Amino acid sequence: MQSIGVGVIGTGFMGKAHALAFAAAASVFDLDRRPHLAVLADADEARARRCAGQWGFSRGIGDWRALIADREVEVVSIATPNHLHEEMALAALAAGKTVYCEKPMATCIEGARRMAERARSCPTLLGYNYLRGPAIGLAKDMIAAGELGEIVAFKGRFAEDYMADPAAPHSWRCVRALAGSGALGDLGSHLLGFAIHLVGDVQAVAGEVSTVIATRPTTAGSAAVENDDQVHAVLRFANGARGVIDVSRVAWGYKNHLAVEITGTKGTIAFDQERLNELRYCKAGQAARTGGFSTILAGPQHPPYGAFSPAAGHQLGYGDLKTAEVGHLLRGLAGHGVIYPDFAIGLVIERIAAAIERASAERRWVDLDEV
Amino acid sequence: MQSIGVGVIGTGFMGKAHALAFAAAASVFDLDRRPHLAVLADADEARARRCAGQWGFSRGIGDWRALIADREVEVVSIATPNHLHEEMALAALAAGKTVYCEKPMATCIEGARRMAERARSCPTLLGYNYLRGPAIGLAKDMIAAGELGEIVAFKGRFAEDYMADPAAPHSWRCVRALAGSGALGDLGSHLLGFAIHLVGDVQAVAGEVSTVIATRPTTAGSAAVENDDQVHAVLRFANGARGVIDVSRVAWGYKNHLAVEITGTKGTIAFDQERLNELRYCKAGQAARTGGFSTILAGPQHPPYGAFSPAAGHQLGYGDLKTAEVGHLLRGLAGHGVIYPDFAIGLVIERIAAAIERASAERRWVDLDEV
Amino acid sequence: MQSIGVGVIGTGFMGKAHALAFAAAASVFDLDRRPHLAVLADADEARARRCAGQWGFSRGIGDWRALIADREVEVVSIATPNHLHEEMALAALAAGKTVYCEKPMATCIEGARRMAERARSCPTLLGYNYLRGPAIGLAKDMIAAGELGEIVAFKGRFAEDYMADPAAPHSWRCVRALAGSGALGDLGSHLLGFAIHLVGDVQAVAGEVSTVIATRPTTAGSAAVENDDQVHAVLRFANGARGVIDVSRVAWGYKNHLAVEITGTKGTIAFDQERLNELRYCKAGQAARTGGFSTILAGPQHPPYGAFSPAAGHQLGYGDLKTAEVGHLLRGLAGHGVIYPDFAIGLVIERIAAAIERASAERRWVDLDEV
Amino acid sequence: MQSIGVGVIGTGFMGKAHALAFAAAASVFDLDRRPHLAVLADADEARARRCAGQWGFSRGIGDWRALIADREVEVVSIATPNHLHEEMALAALAAGKTVYCEKPMATCIEGARRMAERARSCPTLLGYNYLRGPAIGLAKDMIAAGELGEIVAFKGRFAEDYMADPAAPHSWRCVRALAGSGALGDLGSHLLGFAIHLVGDVQAVAGEVSTVIATRPTTAGSAAVENDDQVHAVLRFANGARGVIDVSRVAWGYKNHLAVEITGTKGTIAFDQERLNELRYCKAGQAARTGGFSTILAGPQHPPYGAFSPAAGHQLGYGDLKTAEVGHLLRGLAGHGVIYPDFAIGLVIERIAAAIERASAERRWVDLDEV
């Protein structure tokens, strides 16, 4: 099998997740070219070297520009903090590389626009890996096949509690220039990705973003939180469906509660990322005596589950979704299927998020055309 | 024990529910006066007589005005279709009777205003019986005691599927003059009742009401649906909390899914009327190793459960909530506690609903002061 | 409507439950004769009078034999502690009265035998009210209709934690002469009632009863616990199905966890009394893509639910099951259906329990024929 | 980092799972030596070569004895059908290799005894990978720390439906010589592994194994099923705890329902492999008002979760458990911790299973000392 050279920038949780996914992809999926872990970059060069050794990269370096310039590197993975995405992506695109970038795409809508503009020439993929889950694949498939009828309502939420404690320290996540928006960008972007993937284009939004904890402790005292802790909004979709969403990083009890429910004229489906191997489904027209919501447990009949296991109910995990994302990218590069979501789709997500922020600031409905 | 004379107007599901509740209340609760089922009225006098016999009323009659005029009747229960509430309530109030009226209060905001205005002179109670559940009582108690800290978010939904089938026939529920609004009034009123009871005053709203199935079959062909099938809205509370709600009578799979979740700075609670004996709770600050959401199962420590059973986990049902509602009314009449929600509170609920309708029609935020 | 005179012995939780159920039954069900609450008896005569007043009885008395002798009393409800059931039931049967007795029937198998023997002449009913739930009715109906195919396995448990705390005081429940067996009789009898109702005759058993907390505190120090805290057993049914059961009064976290699961060649159903309005069901042969367990929510299509409410999902409670039990009795007395479970069936349950105790004592399988 | 040579025998689901786990282990865990995928063997040599290429092995071969003999191979993974385990394991042990063998260990107790006997000289590990889950690790830790008090009861079940359809074809799984026992060995061994890991030694058993579908279709007609479809048994543990288990491969609706519940004098925990990232826990002595079962969602505080992700709620999957198993083995080989469960522990599991079969055949309690 031929190989394809991969460079990963960043050695945090996401860098490691990318490394593991590239290492596993060829064993799990039927690929034309096996990923070769060529270069790992981190501003801390010693760390880059150490992680490269542990994760199986040929070498670790301190300069991400050298990684991009490396002739061996065909795919550039960007797994760095949000505010670095744009510069790195633009550089990689300028070098003609395929770019696989973590979400959220950028820290401002203008940056996202620039990235989408330059991405026309090269393949790109954004790391919305929750889209890879077997239950979400099934949901998409059911909707596309008309099994839910006409979609009439979307309910979405993404709740976590990582900043629920008012004593949780101030960090880059609270700083506009480093993180962009708060819960909206970090969590809401996933939710909006689900919304457009499953229901379709959003036409207009209204609602509010709000900061629950105005200041957070720093070593020196305290500092202002510059972005949102929570989002509450209504959506109108182009196909006429309506929706509500709420997003929070201060919701006690939740760790990864990315939950959506979609109602159509022929049924309802519901999903929660905290139980990613399940899809709840109520089909219209069941006998009242024995009808109800059923819980579908993911199995090999729900791609990409079968690539991992022939036995239902054995559970995919977060890492598997990342491996599936890499598999999707590499198969797309080999001409098998369209790579999704690329930077163009990422921009759509960012525009919805920007519309929500404007709707909140101006206390009115905002059409997507306005942003 | 002295008795108190009760007259019930209406012999449908609600009339029967009132009759059963009045019959049981004195056995369950410690009351000063035992309800006496004096008169049952229905436009169909034969039916009134038959039901009176079955349900234990002294007599059944065809003329509701005679019921109100009856000197034996001190409490008038109005369990008739929505569009009759106002006329009957005003007549009963004019006669100086206590009025116990089913929700929604009226079919238009003007009617609700008139009812609230005239109710200043007599005790009134609206049939928002879900407020009587042991889990809701616990939720209210926890919030009042500060156990959730400052409330920051409210999420509410009320979904049913009784009109999800496009082939479900046209009925009075689809006619503005008879039903008032659609899902908003029938279901949303309960949800808004929860919102103000648990979180407090609503200050402003935005969102949309929408009709999913534009026409429904009649024996003669089809007729237009004149009110909403679903509601999607955002709320801003006076205390700064934000919320989203969605309401639907066309959501496949749900039968009584009145669900609320409230997040505060010290915890989260969640409730679903389809499992009315449970309250989910995540307390802030638990050890990460063993912390999480817990499911509290209603027991005698959660009023009014203990009046029904000394043993936890035995489950209260819908009828028990109605009995508790009657118990609340009768104890209130005897000077034990404030009767809630009376017509003044009902008007608040109707105003929020009206604000949502206006916000939808005018595509803007509407302050509660405007309605 | 004609009336039928009722006497209730006992003013505890169960006495009150019987009183409420008799008061409601004629309003809920279509009965030929309305129950008349004639006499309430309690050894504490003052209490009997007070409760009689509150619960709507014509009079309260101290002597239960007078209640049985009262010509107005046609149905004798026995809601007293276990060790009194036999004497009272035999007296009532001797007087030719219908006997409605709480479970467990007796404190020893000999007593149960005597009761069943004398009951041949009069109608009897035992208070296994959980059999009245809409989900259990559906389960029975599905099995009878062959919808589960041939039954191959039964799993049952009844767990509560009312004596889980080693510091919980010694009481009559720990005394053999007063309570009979421990968890086995108090909880296990319900479970065995489910087993024979849903699966059929039990042929043989093996297993153990065990006492977890050997002594419990008394005001004077401590006293030995004379009966079982938990039961673990395997069952062989006459139809070839196998089963396991476990019963516990010391299982932290459970309040009324009477749970059964039945597997047949065409499907599986599962039930938990803590969510008595639900039945989980997995039908054989569903499409793998969308199949799974569904949750059926009780509604009017599941008798006796419809007698209480025309709207699904509104939840029946414990009291409703008791009302349904009374309705079943009164309809049976009027010739509509067979009264079940009567003392003959109760004896079957007691024999299985006795077989489990013998199997435990002798560490061997015991055939039902042996007891 | 130094490397350690690995040979895997078998290219089915398990062979692939081993390959992926060895490839990922060094990236996930802090290891002294990085696994080197040296040799993959399969009787079908062409398949061995093809899979070796896809999974990253240096070479694929047809002769498993050559794999064992290969000097580069230090660890021999046996991922072949059950009846081959013994011969391969004995050969690998004779060659002084570390043996990592899938479960069930052997197809008969004598084989298991021989394997355990020879394993005294070399490190061994059995593939009971469900023991690696973060929730099971937490359960073990809680029990060891005394957080559940004295253990009094164990309830275990492992239900799947892979042979629930009577039309499911006859296969090697139905043949005693190839599979050993049926559901008992395939599924029950996992459950017994949980039992001894979490509760301790089993002292005696009673119960039955049964075959639900006596014959199954073959291409030529039909053939007898030679082993059990289900198991129902009671256990007595050496520490005095009692238990019930049921195991089934014919339970409609279940895919991987390995569920255990453990009750102690200070609390209850419950686990289900179909939701492997959750542990339900009810702590003794909570306030009745807000107490109940809580759901603990796995996070980095629950090893080995943290090695995979710093973020709670992101979910581990089946493959991660296998990676954790390999990590455990390699760390054990490097002197960090005891390798568990080795062949000696595997023999304990096989002896309990054999005792259950004998108890069923002889319809009596069987002490573990007897087998």
Coordinates of C-alpha atoms in Angstrom, one line a residue, chain A residues 191-320:
Chain A
L191 CA -24.8 21.9 17.3
L192 CA -25.2 24.2 14.3
G193 CA -23.2 21.6 12.3
F194 CA -25.8 19.0 13.3
A195 CA -28.6 21.4 12.4
I196 CA -27.5 22.1 8.8
H197 CA -26.4 18.6 8.2
L198 CA -29.7 17.0 9.3
V199 CA -32.3 19.7 8.6
G200 CA -30.8 22.1 6.1
D201 CA -30.1 25.8 5.6
V202 CA -31.0 28.2 8.4
Q203 CA -32.7 31.3 7.1
A204 CA -33.1 33.5 10.2
V205 CA -32.4 33.5 13.9
A206 CA -33.4 35.4 17.1
G207 CA -32.3 35.0 20.6
E208 CA -29.6 35.9 23.1
V209 CA -26.1 35.1 24.2
S210 CA -25.4 35.8 27.8
T211 CA -22.5 35.7 30.2
V212 CA -23.5 34.2 33.5
I213 CA -20.3 34.7 35.4
A214 CA -19.1 38.1 34.6
T215 CA -15.6 37.8 36.1
R216 CA -13.4 34.9 36.9
P217 CA -10.4 34.5 39.2
T218 CA -6.9 34.9 37.9
T219 CA -3.7 34.5 39.8
A220 CA -3.6 38.3 40.1
G221 CA -7.2 38.8 41.2
S222 CA -9.9 38.5 38.6
A223 CA -10.6 39.3 35.0
A224 CA -13.7 39.9 32.9
V225 CA -15.2 37.1 30.8
E226 CA -15.4 38.5 27.3
N227 CA -17.7 36.0 25.7
D228 CA -20.9 34.1 26.3
D229 CA -21.5 31.3 28.8
Q230 CA -24.8 30.4 27.3
V231 CA -27.0 30.8 24.2
H232 CA -30.8 30.7 23.8
A233 CA -32.1 31.0 20.3
V234 CA -34.9 30.2 17.8
L235 CA -34.1 29.2 14.3
R236 CA -36.1 29.3 11.1
F237 CA -34.9 26.9 8.4
A238 CA -35.2 27.5 4.7
N239 CA -37.5 24.4 4.4
G240 CA -39.9 25.9 6.8
A241 CA -38.9 23.9 9.9
R242 CA -38.6 25.8 13.2
G243 CA -36.1 25.2 15.9
V244 CA -34.9 26.1 19.4
I245 CA -31.4 25.7 20.6
D246 CA -29.7 26.3 23.9
V247 CA -26.0 26.0 24.6
S248 CA -24.2 26.3 27.8
R249 CA -20.8 25.8 29.4
V250 CA -22.3 26.4 32.8
A251 CA -24.9 23.7 33.1
W252 CA -24.2 21.5 36.1
G253 CA -24.3 17.8 35.4
Y254 CA -23.5 17.7 31.8
K255 CA -20.2 16.6 30.3
N256 CA -20.9 16.3 26.6
H257 CA -24.7 16.7 26.2
L258 CA -24.9 17.5 22.5
A259 CA -28.5 16.5 22.0
V260 CA -30.8 16.9 19.1
E261 CA -34.4 16.0 18.4
I262 CA -36.0 16.2 15.0
T263 CA -39.7 15.9 14.4
G264 CA -41.2 15.2 11.0
T265 CA -44.6 14.5 9.8
K266 CA -43.8 10.8 9.9
G267 CA -41.8 10.4 13.0
T268 CA -39.4 11.7 15.6
I269 CA -35.7 10.9 16.3
A270 CA -33.6 11.9 19.3
F271 CA -29.9 11.7 20.0
D272 CA -27.5 12.5 22.8
Q273 CA -23.7 12.5 22.3
E274 CA -23.4 11.3 25.9
R275 CA -24.9 8.0 24.6
L276 CA -23.5 8.2 21.1
N277 CA -24.3 4.6 20.3
E278 CA -28.0 5.1 20.6
L279 CA -30.7 6.7 18.5
R280 CA -34.3 7.0 19.9
Y281 CA -37.0 6.8 17.2
C282 CA -40.7 7.0 17.2
K283 CA -42.3 6.0 13.9
A284 CA -45.6 7.5 13.0
G285 CA -48.6 5.2 12.7
Q286 CA -47.6 2.5 15.1
A287 CA -50.4 0.5 16.8
A288 CA -51.3 2.5 19.9
R289 CA -51.3 -0.7 22.0
T290 CA -47.6 -1.5 21.5
G291 CA -46.2 1.7 19.9
G292 CA -43.7 4.1 21.4
F293 CA -40.2 5.4 21.2
S294 CA -37.6 2.7 20.5
T295 CA -33.9 2.8 21.3
I296 CA -31.8 1.7 18.4
L297 CA -28.4 0.5 19.5
A298 CA -25.6 1.0 17.0
G299 CA -24.3 -2.0 15.1
P300 CA -22.6 -2.9 12.0
Q301 CA -25.6 -2.0 9.9
H302 CA -24.9 1.7 10.9
P303 CA -21.8 3.0 9.1
P304 CA -19.1 3.4 10.1
Y305 CA -19.7 1.0 13.0
G306 CA -19.2 -2.1 10.9
A307 CA -15.6 -1.1 10.0
F308 CA -14.8 -1.3 13.7
S309 CA -16.8 -4.3 14.8
P310 CA -19.1 -6.9 13.4
A311 CA -21.0 -7.1 16.6
A312 CA -23.8 -4.7 17.6
G313 CA -23.9 -3.1 21.0
H314 CA -20.1 -3.2 21.6
Q315 CA -19.9 0.6 21.5
L316 CA -17.8 3.0 19.5
G317 CA -16.0 5.7 21.4
Y318 CA -14.8 9.2 20.8
G319 CA -11.5 8.0 19.4
D320 CA -13.3 5.9 16.9

